[in-house]
Amino acid sequence: MPIRNLFNYWTSKIFTPDGLARKQYRAFMSLLKKDKKAHELMAHLEDIFYRQVAVDLTQVTGKYNDLSQVVSDIIDDIQIIAGSGMEELRLYFKKLDTYARYLFDAEPPDISPPWTLSLKSKEATDLALSGGKASNLSKIYQGLEFPIPRGFVITTRAFNAFFDENHLRHEINRLLSDLDMTSPNAVHQAADSIKALIDSASMPLFIVQEIKNQLKSIWPESEKAMTFAVRSSAVGEDSTLSFAGQYQSILNCKVEDIAIAYKAVVASKYSHQALFYRINCGLSDTETQMAVLVIEMVAAAASGVVYTADPIEPGRNRIVIHSVKGAGEALVDGRAVSEKNYISKDKISIVSGKENYTIAPPDRKETKALLSDENADFIAGYALALEQFFQTPQDIEWCLDKDGQFFLLQSRPLQTAAIEASRPLDCRFESIANPVLVSGGDIACHGIGSGPVFHLNTRAVVSEIPKGCVLVAANASPDLVRVLDQVAAVVTLRGSSAGHFASVAREFGVPVLVNIPDVFAALPPSTIVTVDTHNRTIYEGHVPEMLESPCARIRPIVNSPFMRRMSYVMSFVSPLSLTDPEADNFNPGGCRSLHDIIRFCHETALKKMFHLSDKRWLKTGGTQKLEINIPMKFNVLDVGGGIVDDAKKQKTIGLKEIASIPMAAVLKGLQHPDIQWGEFSHFNWAEHDRIVMNGGIISPDNAMFNSYAVLAGNYANMNLKFGYHFVLVDAVCGPGVDEGQIRFRFSGGGADADQRLLRADFLVGILTRLEFDVHRKMDLVDAVFVSRETAETLFHLDMLGRLLGATRLMDMYLKTQDQVEPFVEDFFKGRYHFAGDA
């Protein structure tokens, strides 16, 4: 930390302690909200990646940008909460963020010339300039001198310039980023909105002039009455993906209408069917820039499609020719029934050169076949030559004019199978006879798993979890990450699809259902069950038809540019290596992903705030004395909304002046009428003895021995002094808090070690029954409770107050292990005083 910042930090601690506490509280509340938002964004990205959800890349880019900003803001907050020592965290974040953005940050679109190219131009073979269809036609002409119609291409740079001149990109990206591919209406509406934007845009004059120049150069003035075909030629079209029928072609277009036809073809890039195809094939919008092909119309007497491999029976060594009379539109859009010719590849003479452009005109007699055997062999010879030229089976469009002149209209790689892997799976099951044990909950990770139920509670440890079980736990704790590779499914009483555990579960592909009420009772131990998270249902027994379904396994990642990019980006987003807060690597230097940074900041913030009221500088001033009808000395520090406005300047306040919702709940429990306080005073004798034994002289009334609380309207951090033991309670709940949290720590005592351990057993028993996530080391008990319901959090705070009142001398009362469980039972029956059993 720079010297100036160190000076500011330490002077603020010395001279404005209450001001610093307020800053820390505000930063803490801000961090909690941003932590939740970060997990929601991360869960969205993980859902896209691991479930292969079809979205446009703009949505991923937007979600990542939002996540990056939220993580940056979280780092700002933790620097306020923790003070020094967090500077290197920012450096690690910048490094990870730079790596992740590498594949998002595309080069700016090129809007420079050439804006048009003749198909006879060498440059026209460039896929990036001419797109798939035009590039292939140009290659055929350049490499084989085969007959193609005269024409030119309006390049992808013209497309970029058209968008740039009309400022279309920003609004189109916004529409794409909000696109819900599961809603046909949403896709149609987005397509219509983008079409309207393009229709209302103006053609740049420099592109219009380039089109005129190409027309003048290729066609003499005498031919200007001719008509043209204006066809799509997007990058990626007619390559490994065909985009067959996805884009619009404008036929019989007049010279004066070419500019209008150009915009119609460009708009078809965003038709609802083209959007669905592109996005489901995993291509981004920028990877499919649109070039537009302009070729002269051929008055076709016959036309058709030729496949150099049989797409129905790929093993047959033959060429298949489909032909129809006239133009081929009716054939390619499925309206016409074609004649078929099958020609063995072994009998074909490959065409070379340009001497055989003309064949016998197609027979017009209705009783004769459209193509003679000689004509079919002729077309097959061209097809086989194209297959050898492109080194892969081809899907070729052709036509013959009335004079028998042969033309190639397009050639593209033959798609022998649909891309089934990218389609969403239908995971509905009919007529399942097995009884339903659970229905509902929230999906944290999709899938199906089956096995015997295993309850994870305080009597079981993680290492005892059997392989292949369905794990039932109170909370979806990050501690469970280590067993994800050995469980069939996980079901929890509480949890979130945006939590640390859920994120890693999606990475492992382990089915997880969370927020299942009474799950321990609904799923008894050792019961064989089948968990179907797709339909949020748990069945008794194995359900073979479900387990054998593709829905039971995460599908392999489609090998698309989109998924390859997502795989790279997610490697810097979601892996979680910081699972153990006590591990040596739980520090900024151990962060290997944004998930690690979020986890580290959240845990560090809770630890810092958990000990906030124990800082000695809080005891020097800025606090108010709280007087309540229990024998405790209590000072409070209000950091915003914890004390009613009218009492903010009073030195002494009472219970009615407490505005902090969680603090009031704890005090309500402490003052329960069945707790017998008597004359017992909660004086910190351990601290007093330490001072006396060292020769100090200090009064038991010294503020050092008081209990303290840092309060806000929806937050309380309490350091409670109970004789020889201490208690820390950190709680947040109330308006504006999406997820209430309670953190509790209890340790120490005046009795011997065995009795302190018995009291720890008692506390664990109570807290477990109250559904806390409990951890203990010797007599130190740590517990966490999380709930989305404010009323539930307040009830647990009330019960915590009662527990503190009942436990104040429990280490003196408990003598043997067999007393623990009866005392726990008595507590839940309303007994809060145990002196009579001592």
GROMACS .gro file of C-alpha atoms in nm, residues 69 118 121 148 167-168 173 204 222 258 265 284 340 416 486 491 507 512 547 604 641-642 687-688 707 786 793 805 810:
model
   29
   69GLN     CA    1  -1.762  -0.526  -1.339
  118SER     CA    2  -1.598  -0.958  -6.014
  121SER     CA    3  -1.114  -1.156  -5.989
  148ILE     CA    4  -2.066  -2.020  -6.405
  167HIS     CA    5  -2.517   0.291  -3.694
  168LEU     CA    6  -2.696  -0.045  -3.691
  173ASN     CA    7  -2.641  -0.640  -3.066
  204PRO     CA    8  -2.412   0.429  -4.883
  222SER     CA    9  -2.732  -0.356  -7.484
  258ILE     CA   10  -3.044  -0.435  -5.700
  265VAL     CA   11  -3.078  -1.035  -4.853
  284SER     CA   12  -2.152  -1.568  -3.365
  340LYS     CA   13  -3.359  -3.906  -5.982
  416THR     CA   14  -2.469  -3.608  -4.467
  486GLN     CA   15  -1.828  -3.992  -0.625
  491VAL     CA   16  -3.039  -3.301  -0.268
  507GLU     CA   17  -1.890  -2.837  -1.407
  512VAL     CA   18  -2.846  -3.123  -0.784
  547LEU     CA   19  -3.111  -4.381  -1.632
  604THR     CA   20  -1.267  -1.271   0.401
  641GLY     CA   21  -3.023   0.271   1.118
  642GLY     CA   22  -2.941   0.051   1.419
  687GLU     CA   23  -0.976  -1.132   3.128
  688HIS     CA   24  -0.993  -0.990   3.481
  707SER     CA   25  -2.027  -0.681   2.554
  786VAL     CA   26  -2.886  -1.921   0.566
  793THR     CA   27  -3.402  -1.598   1.012
  805GLY     CA   28  -2.935  -1.768   2.813
  810MET     CA   29  -2.384  -2.533   3.095
   0.00000   0.00000   0.00000
